[in-house]
Short mmCIF file of C-alpha atoms and ligand atoms in Angstrom, two decimals:
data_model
loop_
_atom_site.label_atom_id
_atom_site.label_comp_id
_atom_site.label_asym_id
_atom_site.label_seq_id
_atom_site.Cartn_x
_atom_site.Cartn_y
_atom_site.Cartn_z
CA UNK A 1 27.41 -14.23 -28.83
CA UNK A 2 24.89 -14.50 -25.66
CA UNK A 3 25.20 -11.37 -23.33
CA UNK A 4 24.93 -11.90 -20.18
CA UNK A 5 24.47 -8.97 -17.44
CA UNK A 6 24.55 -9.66 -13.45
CA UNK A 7 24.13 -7.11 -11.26
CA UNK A 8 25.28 -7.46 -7.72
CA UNK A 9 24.19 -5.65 -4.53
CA UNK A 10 23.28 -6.11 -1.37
CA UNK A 11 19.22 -6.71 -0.34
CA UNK A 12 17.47 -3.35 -1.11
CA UNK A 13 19.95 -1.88 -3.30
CA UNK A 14 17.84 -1.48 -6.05
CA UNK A 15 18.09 -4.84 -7.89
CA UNK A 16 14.97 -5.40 -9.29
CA UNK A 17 13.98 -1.51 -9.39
CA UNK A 18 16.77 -1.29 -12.13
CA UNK A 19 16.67 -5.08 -13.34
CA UNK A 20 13.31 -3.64 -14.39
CA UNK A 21 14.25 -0.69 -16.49
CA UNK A 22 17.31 -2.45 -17.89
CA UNK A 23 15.82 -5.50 -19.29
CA UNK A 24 13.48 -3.30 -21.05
CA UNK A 25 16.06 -0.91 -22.56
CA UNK A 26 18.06 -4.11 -23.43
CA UNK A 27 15.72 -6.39 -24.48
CA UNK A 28 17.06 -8.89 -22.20
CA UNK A 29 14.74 -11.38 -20.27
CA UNK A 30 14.73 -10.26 -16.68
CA UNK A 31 15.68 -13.64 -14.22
CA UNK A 32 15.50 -12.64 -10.82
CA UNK A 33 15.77 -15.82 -8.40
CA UNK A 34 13.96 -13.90 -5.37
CA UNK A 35 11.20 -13.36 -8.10
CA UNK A 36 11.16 -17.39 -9.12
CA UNK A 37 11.55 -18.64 -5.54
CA UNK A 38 8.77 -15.96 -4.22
CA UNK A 39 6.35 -17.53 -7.28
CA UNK A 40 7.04 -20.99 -5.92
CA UNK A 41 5.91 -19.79 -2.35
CA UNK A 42 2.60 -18.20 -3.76
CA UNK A 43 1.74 -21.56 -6.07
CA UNK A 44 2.87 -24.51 -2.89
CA UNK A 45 5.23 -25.94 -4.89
CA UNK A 46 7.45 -29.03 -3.77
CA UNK A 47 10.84 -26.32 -4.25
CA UNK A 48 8.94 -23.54 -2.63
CA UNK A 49 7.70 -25.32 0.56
CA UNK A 50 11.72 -25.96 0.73
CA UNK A 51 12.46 -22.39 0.04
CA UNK A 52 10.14 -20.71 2.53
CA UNK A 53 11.87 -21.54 5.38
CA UNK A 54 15.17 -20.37 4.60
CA UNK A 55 13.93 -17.30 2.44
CA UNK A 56 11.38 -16.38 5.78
CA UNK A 57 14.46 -16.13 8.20
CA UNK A 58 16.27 -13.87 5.71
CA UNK A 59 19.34 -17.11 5.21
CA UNK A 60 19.94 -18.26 1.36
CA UNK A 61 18.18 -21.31 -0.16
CA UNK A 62 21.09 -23.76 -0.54
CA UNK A 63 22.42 -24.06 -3.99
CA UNK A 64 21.60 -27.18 -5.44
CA UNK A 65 18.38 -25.84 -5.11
CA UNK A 66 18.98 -22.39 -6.52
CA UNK A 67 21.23 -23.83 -9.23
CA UNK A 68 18.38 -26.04 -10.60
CA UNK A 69 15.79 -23.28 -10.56
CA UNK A 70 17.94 -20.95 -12.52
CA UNK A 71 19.82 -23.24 -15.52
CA UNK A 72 16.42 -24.85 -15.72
CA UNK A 73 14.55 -20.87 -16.53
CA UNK A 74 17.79 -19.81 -18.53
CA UNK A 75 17.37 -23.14 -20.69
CA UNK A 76 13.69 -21.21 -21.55
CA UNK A 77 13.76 -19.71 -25.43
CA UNK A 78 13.53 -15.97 -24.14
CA UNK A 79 17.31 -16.31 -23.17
CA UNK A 80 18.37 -17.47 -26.63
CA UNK A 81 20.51 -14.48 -26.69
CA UNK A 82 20.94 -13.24 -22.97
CA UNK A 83 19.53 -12.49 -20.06
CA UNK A 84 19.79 -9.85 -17.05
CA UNK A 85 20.75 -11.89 -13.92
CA UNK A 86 19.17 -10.23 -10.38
CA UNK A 87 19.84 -11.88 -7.49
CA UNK A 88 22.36 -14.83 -8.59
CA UNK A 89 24.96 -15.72 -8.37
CA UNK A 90 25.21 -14.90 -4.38
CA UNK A 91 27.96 -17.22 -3.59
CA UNK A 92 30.95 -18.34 -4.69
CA UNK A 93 29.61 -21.61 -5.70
CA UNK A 94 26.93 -20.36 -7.57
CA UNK A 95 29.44 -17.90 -9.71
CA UNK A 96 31.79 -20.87 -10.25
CA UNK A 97 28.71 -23.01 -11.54
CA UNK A 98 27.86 -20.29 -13.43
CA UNK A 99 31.25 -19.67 -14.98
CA UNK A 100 31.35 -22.80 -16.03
CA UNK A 101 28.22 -23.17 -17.65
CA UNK A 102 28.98 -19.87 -19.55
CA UNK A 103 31.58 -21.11 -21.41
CA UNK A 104 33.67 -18.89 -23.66
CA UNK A 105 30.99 -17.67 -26.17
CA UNK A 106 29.49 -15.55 -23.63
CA UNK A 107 29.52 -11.60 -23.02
CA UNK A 108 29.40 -11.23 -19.44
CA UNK A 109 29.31 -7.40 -17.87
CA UNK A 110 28.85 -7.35 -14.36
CA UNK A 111 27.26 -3.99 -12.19
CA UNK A 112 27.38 -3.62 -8.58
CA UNK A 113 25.17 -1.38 -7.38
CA UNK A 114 27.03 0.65 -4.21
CA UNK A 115 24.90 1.79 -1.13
CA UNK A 116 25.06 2.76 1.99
CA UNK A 117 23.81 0.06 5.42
CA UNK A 118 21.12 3.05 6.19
CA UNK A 119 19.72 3.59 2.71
CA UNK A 120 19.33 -0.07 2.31
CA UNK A 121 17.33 -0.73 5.80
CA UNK A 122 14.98 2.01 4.78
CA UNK A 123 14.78 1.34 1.19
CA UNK A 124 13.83 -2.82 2.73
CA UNK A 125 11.50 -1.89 5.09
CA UNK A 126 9.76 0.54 3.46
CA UNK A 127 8.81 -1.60 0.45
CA UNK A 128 5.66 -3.24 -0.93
CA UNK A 129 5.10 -5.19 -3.80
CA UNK A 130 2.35 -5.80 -6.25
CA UNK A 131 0.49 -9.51 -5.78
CA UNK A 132 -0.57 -9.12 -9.54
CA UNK A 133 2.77 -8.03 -11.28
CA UNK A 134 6.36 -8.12 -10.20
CA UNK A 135 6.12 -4.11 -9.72
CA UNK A 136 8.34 -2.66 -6.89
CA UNK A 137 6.94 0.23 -4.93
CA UNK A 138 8.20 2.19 -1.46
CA UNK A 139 6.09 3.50 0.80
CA UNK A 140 7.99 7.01 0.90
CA UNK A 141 10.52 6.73 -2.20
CA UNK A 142 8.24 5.56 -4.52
CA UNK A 143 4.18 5.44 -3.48
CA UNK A 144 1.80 4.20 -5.75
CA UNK A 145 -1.11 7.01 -6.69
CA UNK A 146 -3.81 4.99 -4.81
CA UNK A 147 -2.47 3.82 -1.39
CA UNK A 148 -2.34 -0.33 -1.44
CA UNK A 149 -2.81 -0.22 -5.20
CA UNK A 150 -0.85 -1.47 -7.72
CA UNK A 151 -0.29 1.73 -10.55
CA UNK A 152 0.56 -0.88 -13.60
CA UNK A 153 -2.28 -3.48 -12.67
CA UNK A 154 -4.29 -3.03 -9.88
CA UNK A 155 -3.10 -5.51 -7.84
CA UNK A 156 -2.81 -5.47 -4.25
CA UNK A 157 0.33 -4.16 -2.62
CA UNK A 158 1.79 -6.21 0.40
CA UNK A 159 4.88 -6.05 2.38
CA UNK A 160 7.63 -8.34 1.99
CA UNK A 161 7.99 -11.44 5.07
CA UNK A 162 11.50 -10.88 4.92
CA UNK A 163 11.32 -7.18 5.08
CA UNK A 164 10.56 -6.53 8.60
CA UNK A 165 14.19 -5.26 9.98
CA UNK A 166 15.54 -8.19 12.19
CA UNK A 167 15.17 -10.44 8.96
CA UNK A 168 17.06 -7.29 6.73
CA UNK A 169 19.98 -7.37 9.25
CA UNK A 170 20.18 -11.00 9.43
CA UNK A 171 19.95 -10.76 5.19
CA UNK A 172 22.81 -8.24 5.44
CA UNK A 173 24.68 -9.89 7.65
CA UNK A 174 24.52 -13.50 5.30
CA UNK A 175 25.18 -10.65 2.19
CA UNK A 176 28.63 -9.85 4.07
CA UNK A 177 29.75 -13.32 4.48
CA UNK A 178 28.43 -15.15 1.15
CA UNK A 179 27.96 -12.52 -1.45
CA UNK A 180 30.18 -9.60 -1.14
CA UNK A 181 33.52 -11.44 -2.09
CA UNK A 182 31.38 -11.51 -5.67
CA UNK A 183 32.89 -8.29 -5.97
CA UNK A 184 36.10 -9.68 -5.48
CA UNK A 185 35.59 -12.42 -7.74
CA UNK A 186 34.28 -10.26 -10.43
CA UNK A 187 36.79 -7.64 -10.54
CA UNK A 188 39.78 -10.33 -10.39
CA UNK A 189 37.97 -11.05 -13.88
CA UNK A 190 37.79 -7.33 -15.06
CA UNK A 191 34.19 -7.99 -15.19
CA UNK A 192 33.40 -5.82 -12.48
CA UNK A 193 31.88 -2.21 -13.33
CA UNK A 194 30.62 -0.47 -9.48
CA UNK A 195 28.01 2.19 -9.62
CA UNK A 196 26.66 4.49 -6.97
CA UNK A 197 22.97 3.64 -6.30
CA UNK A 198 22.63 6.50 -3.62
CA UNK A 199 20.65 8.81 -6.29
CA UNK A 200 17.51 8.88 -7.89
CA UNK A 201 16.36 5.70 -9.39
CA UNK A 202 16.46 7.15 -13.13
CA UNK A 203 19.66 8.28 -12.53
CA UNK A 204 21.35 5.27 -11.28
CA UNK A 205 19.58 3.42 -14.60
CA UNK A 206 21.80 5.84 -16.79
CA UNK A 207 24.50 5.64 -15.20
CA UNK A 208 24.23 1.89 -15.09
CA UNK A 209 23.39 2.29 -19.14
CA UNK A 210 26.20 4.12 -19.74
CA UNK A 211 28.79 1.88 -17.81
CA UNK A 212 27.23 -1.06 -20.28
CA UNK A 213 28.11 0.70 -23.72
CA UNK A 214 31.54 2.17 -22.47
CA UNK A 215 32.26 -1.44 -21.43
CA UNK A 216 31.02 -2.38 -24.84
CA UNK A 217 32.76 -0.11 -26.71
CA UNK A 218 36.27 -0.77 -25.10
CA UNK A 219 35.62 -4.52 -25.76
CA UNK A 220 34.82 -3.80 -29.61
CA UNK A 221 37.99 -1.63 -30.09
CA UNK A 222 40.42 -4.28 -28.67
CA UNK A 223 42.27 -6.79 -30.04
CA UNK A 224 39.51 -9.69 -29.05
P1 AP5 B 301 15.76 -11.45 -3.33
O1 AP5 B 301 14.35 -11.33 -3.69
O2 AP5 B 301 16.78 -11.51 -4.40
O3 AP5 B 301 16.12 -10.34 -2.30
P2 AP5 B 301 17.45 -9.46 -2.09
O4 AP5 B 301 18.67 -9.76 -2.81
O5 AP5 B 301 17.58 -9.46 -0.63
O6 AP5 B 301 17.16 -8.16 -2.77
P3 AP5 B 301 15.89 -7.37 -2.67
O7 AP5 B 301 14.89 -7.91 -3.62
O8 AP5 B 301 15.51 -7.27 -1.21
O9 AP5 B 301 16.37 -5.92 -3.07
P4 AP5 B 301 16.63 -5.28 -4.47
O10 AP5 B 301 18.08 -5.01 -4.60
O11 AP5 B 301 15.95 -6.03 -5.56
O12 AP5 B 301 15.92 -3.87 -4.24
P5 AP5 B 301 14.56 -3.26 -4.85
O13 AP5 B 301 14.77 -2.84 -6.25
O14 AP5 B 301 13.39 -4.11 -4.51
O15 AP5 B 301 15.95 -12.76 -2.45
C1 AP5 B 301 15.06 -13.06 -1.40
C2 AP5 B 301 15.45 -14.37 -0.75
O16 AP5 B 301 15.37 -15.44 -1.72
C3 AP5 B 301 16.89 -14.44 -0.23
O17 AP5 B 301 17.03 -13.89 1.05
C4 AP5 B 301 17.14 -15.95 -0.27
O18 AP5 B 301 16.54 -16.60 0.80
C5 AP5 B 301 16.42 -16.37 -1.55
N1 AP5 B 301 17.31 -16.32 -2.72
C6 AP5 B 301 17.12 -15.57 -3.85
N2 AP5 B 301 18.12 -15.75 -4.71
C7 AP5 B 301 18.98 -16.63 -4.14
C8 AP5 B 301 20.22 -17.18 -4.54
N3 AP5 B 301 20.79 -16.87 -5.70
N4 AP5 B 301 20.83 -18.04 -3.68
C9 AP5 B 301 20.27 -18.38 -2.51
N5 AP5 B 301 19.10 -17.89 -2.07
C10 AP5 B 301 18.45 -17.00 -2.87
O19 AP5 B 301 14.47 -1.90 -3.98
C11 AP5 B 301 14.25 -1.93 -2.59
C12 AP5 B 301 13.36 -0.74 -2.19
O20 AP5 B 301 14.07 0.47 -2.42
C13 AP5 B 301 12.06 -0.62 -3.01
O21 AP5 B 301 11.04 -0.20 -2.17
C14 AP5 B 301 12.38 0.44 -4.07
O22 AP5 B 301 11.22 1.16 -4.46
C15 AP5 B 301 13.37 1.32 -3.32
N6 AP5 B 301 14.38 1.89 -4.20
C16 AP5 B 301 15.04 1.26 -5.24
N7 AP5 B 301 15.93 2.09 -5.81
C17 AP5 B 301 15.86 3.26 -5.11
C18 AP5 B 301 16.55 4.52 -5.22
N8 AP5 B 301 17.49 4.72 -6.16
N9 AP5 B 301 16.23 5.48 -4.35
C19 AP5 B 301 15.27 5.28 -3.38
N10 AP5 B 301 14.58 4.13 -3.24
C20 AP5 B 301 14.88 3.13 -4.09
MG1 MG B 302 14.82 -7.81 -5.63
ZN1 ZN B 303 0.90 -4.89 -10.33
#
């Protein structure tokens, strides 16, 4: 049986902070699209030069794009037996695809991560990340030990393009419209487990451990 986790929230709701801690406790191969699109940007790619407008402006990258990308890194050994989605699927089209690939044989647990409009345009704005290493710091939530430096490599920290606030409200706005009937989608499934991500970060990654093994537990003990 692959396992499969997604987790679902809107931009700066602590995605890759937790995609992070999980795919270590789990042992699952972390896939976050931003992550693969933002690593196209940096190396000129053919895909990235499409990307950067759309990514720059805070829209989506259309989804034949995005749905290449991803099947073709999920095809990659490391996801033999699962993977931690972050960042995808982010429209309906992309869950449907994504569905469908699955197939049957698949354990797929779903996490939304719950915050509030205000948290999430200071949690965005505030960020930096590490050139060297995917690390995720924030300038007051979580500062690195040496200002500009990157604690796990040394690598310079830099602020996001598509942090600066009128491209986080125009990223909200497009997470209203495309992604948030996920939820709906998800929990029409009974796939759907939502989790408060207004506390500290360690908290909301045991909370979001704990909702995985209750959700495997109750599917061991039924009749499937
Ligand atoms: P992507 O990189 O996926 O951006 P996003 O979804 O907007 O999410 P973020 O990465 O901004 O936030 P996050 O939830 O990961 O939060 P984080 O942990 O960093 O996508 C970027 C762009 O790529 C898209 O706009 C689109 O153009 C394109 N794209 C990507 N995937 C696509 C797809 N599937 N389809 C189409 N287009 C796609 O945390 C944020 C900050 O908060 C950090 O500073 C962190 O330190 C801090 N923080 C985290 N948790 C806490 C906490 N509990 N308390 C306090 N601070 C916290
Ligand atoms: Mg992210
Ligand atoms: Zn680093």
């Amino acid at each position: 049986m692959t396992r499969v986790v997604i987790l679902l929230g809107a931009p700066g709701a602590g995605k890759g902070t937790q995609a992070a801690n999980l795919s270590t406790s789990l042992g699952l191969a972390h896939i976050a699209t931003g992550d693969l699109f933002r690593e196209n940007l940096k190396n000129n790619t053919v895909l990235g030069e499409k990307a950067r407008g759309f990514m720059n402006s805070g829209r989506l990258v259309p989804d034949a794009l995005v749905l290449e990308m991803l099947f073709d890194r999920v095809a990659q050994p490391d996801c033999k037996s699962g993977y931690l989605l972050d960042g995808f699927p982010r429209t309906l089209p992309q869950a449907v695809a994504l569905e469908a690939a699955l197939g049957a044989n698949t354990d797929v647990q779903v996490l939304n991560l719950e915050v509030s409009e205000e948290s999430i345009l200071s949690r965005a704005t505030g960020r930096l990340l590490c050139r060297g290493c995917t690390a995720i710091y924030h300038r007051s939530f979580r500062p690195p030990v040496t200002s500009g430096v990157c604690d796990e490599c040394g690598g310079e920290l830099f602020q996001r393009e598509d942090d600066q606030e009128v491209v986080v409200r125009e990223r909200l706005n497009v997470y209203h419209t495309e992604t948030a009937p996920l939820v709906e989608f998800y929990s029409k499934r009974n796939l759907l487990v939502g989790v408060n991500g207004e506390q500290t970060p360690d908290r909301v990654t045991e909370v979001l451990m704990s909702a995985l093994a209750a959700v495997n537990s109750s599917d061991n003990g039924g009749d499937k």
